[in-house]
mmCIF file with all atom_site columns, C-alpha atoms in Angstrom:
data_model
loop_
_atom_site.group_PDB
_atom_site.id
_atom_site.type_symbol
_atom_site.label_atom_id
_atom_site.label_alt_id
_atom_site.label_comp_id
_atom_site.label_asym_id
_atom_site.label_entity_id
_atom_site.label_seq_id
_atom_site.pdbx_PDB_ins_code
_atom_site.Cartn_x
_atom_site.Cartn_y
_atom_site.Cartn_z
_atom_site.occupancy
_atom_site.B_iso_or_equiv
_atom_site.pdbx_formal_charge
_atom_site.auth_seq_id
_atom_site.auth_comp_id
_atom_site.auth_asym_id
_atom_site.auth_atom_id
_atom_site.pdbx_PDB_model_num
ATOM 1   C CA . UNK B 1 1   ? 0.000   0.000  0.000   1.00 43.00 ? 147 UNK B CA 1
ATOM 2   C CA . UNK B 1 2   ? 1.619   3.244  -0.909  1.00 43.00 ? 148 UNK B CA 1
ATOM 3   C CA . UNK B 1 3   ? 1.210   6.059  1.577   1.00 40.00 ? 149 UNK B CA 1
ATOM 4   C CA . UNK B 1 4   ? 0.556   9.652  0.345   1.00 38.00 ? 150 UNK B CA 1
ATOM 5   C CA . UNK B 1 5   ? 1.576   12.396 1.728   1.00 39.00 ? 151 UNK B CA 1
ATOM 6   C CA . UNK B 1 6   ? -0.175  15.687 2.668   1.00 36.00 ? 152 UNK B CA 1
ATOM 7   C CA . UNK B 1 7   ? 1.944   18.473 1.289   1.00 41.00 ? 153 UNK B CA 1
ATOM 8   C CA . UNK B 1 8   ? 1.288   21.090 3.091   1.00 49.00 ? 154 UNK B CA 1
ATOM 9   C CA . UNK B 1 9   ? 1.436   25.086 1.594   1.00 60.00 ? 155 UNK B CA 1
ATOM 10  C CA . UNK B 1 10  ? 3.350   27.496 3.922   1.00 84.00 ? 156 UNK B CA 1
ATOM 11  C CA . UNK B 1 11  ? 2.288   30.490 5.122   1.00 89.00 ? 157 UNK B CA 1
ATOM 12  C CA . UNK B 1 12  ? 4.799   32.980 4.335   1.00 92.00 ? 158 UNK B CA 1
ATOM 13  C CA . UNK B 1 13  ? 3.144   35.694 6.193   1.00 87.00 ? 159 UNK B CA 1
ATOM 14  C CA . UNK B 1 14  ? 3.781   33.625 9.613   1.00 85.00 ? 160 UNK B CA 1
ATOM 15  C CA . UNK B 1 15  ? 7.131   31.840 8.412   1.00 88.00 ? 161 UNK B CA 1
ATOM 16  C CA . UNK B 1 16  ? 8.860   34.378 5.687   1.00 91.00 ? 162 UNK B CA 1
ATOM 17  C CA . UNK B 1 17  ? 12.402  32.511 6.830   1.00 90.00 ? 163 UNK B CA 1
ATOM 18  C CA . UNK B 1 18  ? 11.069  29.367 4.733   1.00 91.00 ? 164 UNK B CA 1
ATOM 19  C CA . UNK B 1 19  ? 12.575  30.778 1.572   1.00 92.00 ? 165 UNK B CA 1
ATOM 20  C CA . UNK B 1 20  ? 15.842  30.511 3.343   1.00 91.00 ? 166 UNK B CA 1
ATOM 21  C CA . UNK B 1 21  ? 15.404  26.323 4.058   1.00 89.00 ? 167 UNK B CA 1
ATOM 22  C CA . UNK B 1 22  ? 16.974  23.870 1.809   1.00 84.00 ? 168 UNK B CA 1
ATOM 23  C CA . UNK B 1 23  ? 13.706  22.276 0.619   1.00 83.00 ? 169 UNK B CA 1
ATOM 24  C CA . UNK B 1 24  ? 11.699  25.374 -0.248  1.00 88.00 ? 170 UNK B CA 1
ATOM 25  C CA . UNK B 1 25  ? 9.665   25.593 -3.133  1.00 89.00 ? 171 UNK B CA 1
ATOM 26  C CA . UNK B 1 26  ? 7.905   28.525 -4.312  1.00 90.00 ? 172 UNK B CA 1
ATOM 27  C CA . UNK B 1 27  ? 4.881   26.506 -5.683  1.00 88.00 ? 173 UNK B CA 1
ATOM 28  C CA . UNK B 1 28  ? 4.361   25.628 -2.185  1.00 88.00 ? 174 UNK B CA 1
ATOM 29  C CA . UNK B 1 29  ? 4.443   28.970 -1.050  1.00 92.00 ? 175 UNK B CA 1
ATOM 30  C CA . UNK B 1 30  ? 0.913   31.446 0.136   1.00 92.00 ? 176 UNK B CA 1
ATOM 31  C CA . UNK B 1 31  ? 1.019   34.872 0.919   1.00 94.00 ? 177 UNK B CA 1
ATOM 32  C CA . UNK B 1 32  ? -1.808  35.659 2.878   1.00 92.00 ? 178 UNK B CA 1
ATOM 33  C CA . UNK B 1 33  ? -3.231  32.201 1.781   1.00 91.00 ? 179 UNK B CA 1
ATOM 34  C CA . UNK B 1 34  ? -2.730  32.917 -1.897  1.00 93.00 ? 180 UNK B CA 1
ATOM 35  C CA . UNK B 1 35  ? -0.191  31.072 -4.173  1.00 93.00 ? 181 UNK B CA 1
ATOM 36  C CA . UNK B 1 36  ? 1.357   31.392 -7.616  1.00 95.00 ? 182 UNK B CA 1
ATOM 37  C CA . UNK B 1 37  ? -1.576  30.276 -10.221 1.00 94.00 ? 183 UNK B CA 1
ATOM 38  C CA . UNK B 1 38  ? -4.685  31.384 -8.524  1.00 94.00 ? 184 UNK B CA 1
ATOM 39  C CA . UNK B 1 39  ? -6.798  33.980 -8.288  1.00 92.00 ? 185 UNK B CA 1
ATOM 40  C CA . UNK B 1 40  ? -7.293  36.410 -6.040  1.00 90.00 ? 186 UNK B CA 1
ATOM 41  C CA . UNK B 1 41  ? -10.529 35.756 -4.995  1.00 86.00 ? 187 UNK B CA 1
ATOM 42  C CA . UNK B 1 42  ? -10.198 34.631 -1.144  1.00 84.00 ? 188 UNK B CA 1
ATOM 43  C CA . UNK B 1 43  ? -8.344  38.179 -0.305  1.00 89.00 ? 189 UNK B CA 1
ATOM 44  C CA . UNK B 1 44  ? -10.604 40.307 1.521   1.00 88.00 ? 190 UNK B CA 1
ATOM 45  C CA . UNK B 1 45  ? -11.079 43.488 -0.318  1.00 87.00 ? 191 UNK B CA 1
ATOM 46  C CA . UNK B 1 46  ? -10.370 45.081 3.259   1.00 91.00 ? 192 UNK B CA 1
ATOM 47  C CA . UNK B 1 47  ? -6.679  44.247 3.070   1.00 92.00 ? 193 UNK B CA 1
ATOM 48  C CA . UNK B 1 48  ? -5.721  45.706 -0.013  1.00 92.00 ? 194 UNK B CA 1
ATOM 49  C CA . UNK B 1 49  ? -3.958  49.304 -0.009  1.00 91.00 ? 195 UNK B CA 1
ATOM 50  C CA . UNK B 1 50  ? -2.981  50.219 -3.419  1.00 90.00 ? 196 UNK B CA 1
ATOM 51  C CA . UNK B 1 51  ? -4.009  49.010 -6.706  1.00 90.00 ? 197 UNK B CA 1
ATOM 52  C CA . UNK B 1 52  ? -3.061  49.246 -10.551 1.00 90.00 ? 198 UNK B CA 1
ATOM 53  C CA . UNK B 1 53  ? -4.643  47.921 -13.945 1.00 89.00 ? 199 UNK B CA 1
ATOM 54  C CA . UNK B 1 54  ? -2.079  48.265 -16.604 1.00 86.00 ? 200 UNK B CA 1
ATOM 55  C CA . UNK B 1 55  ? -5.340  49.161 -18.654 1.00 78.00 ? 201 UNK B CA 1
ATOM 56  C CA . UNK B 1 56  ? -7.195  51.619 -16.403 1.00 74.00 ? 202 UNK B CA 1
ATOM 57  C CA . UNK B 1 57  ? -10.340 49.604 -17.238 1.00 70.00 ? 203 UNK B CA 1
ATOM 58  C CA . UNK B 1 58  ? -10.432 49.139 -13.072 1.00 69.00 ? 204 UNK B CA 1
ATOM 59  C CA . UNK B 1 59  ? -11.789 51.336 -10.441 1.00 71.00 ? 205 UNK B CA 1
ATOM 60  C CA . UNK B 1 60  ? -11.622 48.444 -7.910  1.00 73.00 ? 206 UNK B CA 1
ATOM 61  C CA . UNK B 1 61  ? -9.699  45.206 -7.203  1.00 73.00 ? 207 UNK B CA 1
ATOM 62  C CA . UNK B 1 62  ? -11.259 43.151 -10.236 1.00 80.00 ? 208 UNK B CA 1
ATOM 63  C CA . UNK B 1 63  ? -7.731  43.640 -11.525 1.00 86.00 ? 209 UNK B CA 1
ATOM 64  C CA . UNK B 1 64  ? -6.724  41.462 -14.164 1.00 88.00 ? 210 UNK B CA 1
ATOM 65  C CA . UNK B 1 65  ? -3.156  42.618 -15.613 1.00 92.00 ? 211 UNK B CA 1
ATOM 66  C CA . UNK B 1 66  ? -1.309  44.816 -12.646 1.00 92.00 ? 212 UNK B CA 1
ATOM 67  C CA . UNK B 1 67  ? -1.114  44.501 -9.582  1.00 93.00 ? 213 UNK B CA 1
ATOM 68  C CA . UNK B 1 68  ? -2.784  44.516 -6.097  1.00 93.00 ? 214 UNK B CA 1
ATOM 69  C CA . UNK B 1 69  ? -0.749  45.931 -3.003  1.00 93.00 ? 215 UNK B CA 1
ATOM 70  C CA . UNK B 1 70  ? -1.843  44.500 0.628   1.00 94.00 ? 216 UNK B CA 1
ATOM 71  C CA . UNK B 1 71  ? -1.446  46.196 4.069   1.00 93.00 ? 217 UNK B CA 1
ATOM 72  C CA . UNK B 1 72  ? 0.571   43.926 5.057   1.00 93.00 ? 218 UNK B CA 1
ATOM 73  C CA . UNK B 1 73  ? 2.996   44.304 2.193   1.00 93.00 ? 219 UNK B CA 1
ATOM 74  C CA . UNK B 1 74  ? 2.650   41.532 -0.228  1.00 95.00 ? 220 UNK B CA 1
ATOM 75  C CA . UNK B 1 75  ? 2.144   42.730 -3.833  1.00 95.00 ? 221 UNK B CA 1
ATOM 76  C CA . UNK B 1 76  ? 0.205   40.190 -5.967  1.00 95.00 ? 222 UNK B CA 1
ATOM 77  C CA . UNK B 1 77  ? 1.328   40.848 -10.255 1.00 95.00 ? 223 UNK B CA 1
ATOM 78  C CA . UNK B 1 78  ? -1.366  39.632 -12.323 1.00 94.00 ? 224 UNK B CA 1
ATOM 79  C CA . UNK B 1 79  ? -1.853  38.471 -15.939 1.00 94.00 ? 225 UNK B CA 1
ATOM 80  C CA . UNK B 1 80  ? -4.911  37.679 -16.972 1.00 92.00 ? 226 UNK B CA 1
ATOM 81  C CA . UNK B 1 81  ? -6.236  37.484 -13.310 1.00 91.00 ? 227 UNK B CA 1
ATOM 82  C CA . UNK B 1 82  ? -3.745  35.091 -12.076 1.00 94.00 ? 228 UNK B CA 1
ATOM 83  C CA . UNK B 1 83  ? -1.000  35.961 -10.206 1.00 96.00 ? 229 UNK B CA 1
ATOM 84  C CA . UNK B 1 84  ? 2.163   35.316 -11.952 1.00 96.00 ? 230 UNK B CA 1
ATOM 85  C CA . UNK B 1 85  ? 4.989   36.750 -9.342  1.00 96.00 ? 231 UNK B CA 1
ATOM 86  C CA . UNK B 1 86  ? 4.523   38.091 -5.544  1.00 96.00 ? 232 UNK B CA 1
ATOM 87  C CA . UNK B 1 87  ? 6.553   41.175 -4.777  1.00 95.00 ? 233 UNK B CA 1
ATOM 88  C CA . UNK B 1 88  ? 7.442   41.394 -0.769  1.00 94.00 ? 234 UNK B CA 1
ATOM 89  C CA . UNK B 1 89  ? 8.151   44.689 0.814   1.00 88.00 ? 235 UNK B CA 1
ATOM 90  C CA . UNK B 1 90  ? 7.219   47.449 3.363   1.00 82.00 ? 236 UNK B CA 1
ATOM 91  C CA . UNK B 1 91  ? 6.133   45.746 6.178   1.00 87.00 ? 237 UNK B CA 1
ATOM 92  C CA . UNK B 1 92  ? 6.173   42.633 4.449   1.00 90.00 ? 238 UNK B CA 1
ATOM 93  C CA . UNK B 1 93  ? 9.655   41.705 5.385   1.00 91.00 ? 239 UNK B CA 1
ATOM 94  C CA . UNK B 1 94  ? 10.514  43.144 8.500   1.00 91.00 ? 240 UNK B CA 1
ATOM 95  C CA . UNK B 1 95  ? 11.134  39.753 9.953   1.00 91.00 ? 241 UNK B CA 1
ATOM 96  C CA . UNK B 1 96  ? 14.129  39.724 7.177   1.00 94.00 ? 242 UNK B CA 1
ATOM 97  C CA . UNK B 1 97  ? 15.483  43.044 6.663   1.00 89.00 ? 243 UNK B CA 1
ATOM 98  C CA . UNK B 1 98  ? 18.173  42.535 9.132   1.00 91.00 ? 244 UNK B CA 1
ATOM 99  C CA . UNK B 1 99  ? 19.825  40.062 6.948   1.00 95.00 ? 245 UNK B CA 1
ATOM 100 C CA . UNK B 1 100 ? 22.775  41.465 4.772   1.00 96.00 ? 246 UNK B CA 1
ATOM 101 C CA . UNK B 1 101 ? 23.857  39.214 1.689   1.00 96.00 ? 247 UNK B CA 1
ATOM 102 C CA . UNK B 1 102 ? 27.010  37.328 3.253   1.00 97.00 ? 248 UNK B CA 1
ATOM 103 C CA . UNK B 1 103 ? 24.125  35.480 5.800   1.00 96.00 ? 249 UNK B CA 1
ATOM 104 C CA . UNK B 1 104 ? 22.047  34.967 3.025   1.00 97.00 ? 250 UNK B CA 1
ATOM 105 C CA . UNK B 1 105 ? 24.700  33.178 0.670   1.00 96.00 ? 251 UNK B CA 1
ATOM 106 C CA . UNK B 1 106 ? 25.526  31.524 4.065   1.00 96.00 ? 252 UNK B CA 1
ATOM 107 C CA . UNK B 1 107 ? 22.100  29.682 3.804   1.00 95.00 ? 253 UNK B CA 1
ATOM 108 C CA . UNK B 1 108 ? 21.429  29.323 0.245   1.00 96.00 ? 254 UNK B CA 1
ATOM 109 C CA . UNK B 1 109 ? 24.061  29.964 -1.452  1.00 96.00 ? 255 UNK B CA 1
ATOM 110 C CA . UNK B 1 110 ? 25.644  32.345 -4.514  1.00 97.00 ? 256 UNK B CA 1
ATOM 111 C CA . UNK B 1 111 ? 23.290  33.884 -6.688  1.00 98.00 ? 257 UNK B CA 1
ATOM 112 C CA . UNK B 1 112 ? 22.831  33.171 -10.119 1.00 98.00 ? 258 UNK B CA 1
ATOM 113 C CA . UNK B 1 113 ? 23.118  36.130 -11.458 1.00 97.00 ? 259 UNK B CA 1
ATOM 114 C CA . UNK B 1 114 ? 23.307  39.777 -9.767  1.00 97.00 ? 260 UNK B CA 1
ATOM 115 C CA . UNK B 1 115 ? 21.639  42.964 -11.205 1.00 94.00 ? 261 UNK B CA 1
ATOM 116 C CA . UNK B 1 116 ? 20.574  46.721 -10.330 1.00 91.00 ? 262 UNK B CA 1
ATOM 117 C CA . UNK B 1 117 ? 17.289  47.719 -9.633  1.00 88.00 ? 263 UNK B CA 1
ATOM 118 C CA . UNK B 1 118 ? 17.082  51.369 -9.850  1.00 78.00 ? 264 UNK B CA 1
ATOM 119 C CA . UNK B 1 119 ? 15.703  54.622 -11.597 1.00 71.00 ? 265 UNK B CA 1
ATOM 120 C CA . UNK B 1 120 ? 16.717  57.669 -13.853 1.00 67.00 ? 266 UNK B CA 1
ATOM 121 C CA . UNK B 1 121 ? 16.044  60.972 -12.486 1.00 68.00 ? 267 UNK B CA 1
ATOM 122 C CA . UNK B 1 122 ? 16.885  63.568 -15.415 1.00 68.00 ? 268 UNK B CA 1
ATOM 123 C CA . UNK B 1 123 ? 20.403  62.347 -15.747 1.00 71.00 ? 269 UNK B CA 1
ATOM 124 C CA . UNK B 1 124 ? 21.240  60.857 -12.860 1.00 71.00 ? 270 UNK B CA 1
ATOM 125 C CA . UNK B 1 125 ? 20.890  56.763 -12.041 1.00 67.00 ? 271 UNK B CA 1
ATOM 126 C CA . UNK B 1 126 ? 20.328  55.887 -8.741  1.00 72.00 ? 272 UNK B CA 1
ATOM 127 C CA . UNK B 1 127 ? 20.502  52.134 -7.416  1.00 72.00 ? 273 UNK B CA 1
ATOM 128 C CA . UNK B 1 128 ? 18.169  51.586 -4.772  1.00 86.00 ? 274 UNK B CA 1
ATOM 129 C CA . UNK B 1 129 ? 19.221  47.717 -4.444  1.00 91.00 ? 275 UNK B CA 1
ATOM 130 C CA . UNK B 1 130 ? 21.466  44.532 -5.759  1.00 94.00 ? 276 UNK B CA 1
ATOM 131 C CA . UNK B 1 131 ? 19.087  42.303 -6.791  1.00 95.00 ? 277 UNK B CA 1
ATOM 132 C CA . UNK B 1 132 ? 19.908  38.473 -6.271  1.00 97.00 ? 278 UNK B CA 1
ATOM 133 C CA . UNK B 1 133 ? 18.844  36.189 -8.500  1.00 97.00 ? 279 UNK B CA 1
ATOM 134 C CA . UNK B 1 134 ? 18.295  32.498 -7.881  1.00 97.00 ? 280 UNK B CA 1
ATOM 135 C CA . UNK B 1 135 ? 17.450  30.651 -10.449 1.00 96.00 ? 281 UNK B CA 1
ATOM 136 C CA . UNK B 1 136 ? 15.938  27.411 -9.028  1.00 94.00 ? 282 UNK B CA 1
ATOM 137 C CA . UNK B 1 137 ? 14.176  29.120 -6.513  1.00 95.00 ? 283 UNK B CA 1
ATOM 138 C CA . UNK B 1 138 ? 12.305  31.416 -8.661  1.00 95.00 ? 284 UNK B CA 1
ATOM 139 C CA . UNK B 1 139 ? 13.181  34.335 -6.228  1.00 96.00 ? 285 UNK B CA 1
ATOM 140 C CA . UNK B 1 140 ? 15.116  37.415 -6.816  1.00 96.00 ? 286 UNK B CA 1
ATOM 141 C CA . UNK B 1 141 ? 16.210  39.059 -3.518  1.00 96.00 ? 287 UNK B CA 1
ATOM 142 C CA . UNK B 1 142 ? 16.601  42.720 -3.446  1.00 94.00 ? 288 UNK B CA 1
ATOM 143 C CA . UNK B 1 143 ? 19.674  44.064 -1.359  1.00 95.00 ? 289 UNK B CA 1
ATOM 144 C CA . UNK B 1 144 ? 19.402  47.998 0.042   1.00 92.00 ? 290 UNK B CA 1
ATOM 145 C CA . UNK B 1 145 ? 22.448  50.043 -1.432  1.00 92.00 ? 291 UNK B CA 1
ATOM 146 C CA . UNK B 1 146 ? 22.327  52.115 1.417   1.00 91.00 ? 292 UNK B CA 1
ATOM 147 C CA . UNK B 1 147 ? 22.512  49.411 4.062   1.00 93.00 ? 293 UNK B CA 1
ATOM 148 C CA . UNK B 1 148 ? 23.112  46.046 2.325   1.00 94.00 ? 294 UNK B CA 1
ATOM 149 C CA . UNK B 1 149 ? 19.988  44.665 4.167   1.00 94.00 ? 295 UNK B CA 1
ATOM 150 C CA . UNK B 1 150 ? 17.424  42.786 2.761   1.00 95.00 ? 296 UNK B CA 1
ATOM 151 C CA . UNK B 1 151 ? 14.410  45.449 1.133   1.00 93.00 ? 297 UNK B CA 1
ATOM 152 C CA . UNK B 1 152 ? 12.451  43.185 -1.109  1.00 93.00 ? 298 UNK B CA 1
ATOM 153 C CA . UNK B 1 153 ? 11.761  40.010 -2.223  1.00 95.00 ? 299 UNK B CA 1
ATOM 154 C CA . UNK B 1 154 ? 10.173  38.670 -5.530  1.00 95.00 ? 300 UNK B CA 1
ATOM 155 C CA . UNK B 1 155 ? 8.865   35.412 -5.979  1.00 96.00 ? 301 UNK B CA 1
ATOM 156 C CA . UNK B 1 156 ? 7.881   33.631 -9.216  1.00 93.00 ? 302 UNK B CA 1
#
């Protein structure tokens, strides 16, 4: 008889260290009880701070290509009213913005691949953060320039 197991989701809202243990997987993965490849349609409209539909067709949170910001920092990106990548930030990550990038290579590792994310203000470029990229993870982890903490998080 072969025994199946009960694969549990985690709660990243309760437990945002997960995406620092060696078996994570971001399918597994809910923010606020929502994964990658649904719908929003369990978040309580109450919860949501910002919104934006690349086609200004919305005036609420019916969004179907932009995204949905929560007030507790968790950005849902949707195409075609699934959500395709979760951006952490804010408040979302204070239980991780003490860690700097030599802990977080301690724990997982080198990135794949290391980029800017930043913004051109008439002619100047600033760099707001190093973003880390890990490949098999489907994260990207976004590294303050001003204190090398962590600042955001992006989750495919």
């Amino acid at each position: 008889m072969a025994v199946v197991t009960n694969l549990r989701k985690t709660e990243f809202t309760y437990n945002p260290e997960v995406i620092f243990q060696s078996e994570f997987d971001s399918d597994l993965l809910e923010f606020n009880g929502i994964g990658i490849g649904q719908d929003l349609s369990l978040l309580p409209t109450e919860s949501v701070s910002e919104f934006y539909d690349k086609e200004d067709k919305s005036q609420n949170t019916d969004i179907k290509n932009g995204w949905i910001l929560t007030k507790n920092g968790i950005q849902y990106v949707l195409k075609n009213g699934i959500v395709k990548m979760i951006r952490v930030k804010e408040n979302g990550i204070t239980k991780l913005n003490g860690f700097d990038k030599d802990y977080v290579e301690k724990l997982i590792g080198k990135p794949n691949r290391i980029s800017n994310d930043s913004i051109t203000w008439v002619w100047d470029n600033v760099v707001y953060a190093k973003v880390h990229h890990y490949k098999k993870r489907k994260i990207k982890i976004h590294f303050s320039t001003e204190n090398g903490k962590v600042c955001e998080l992006e989750i495919e």
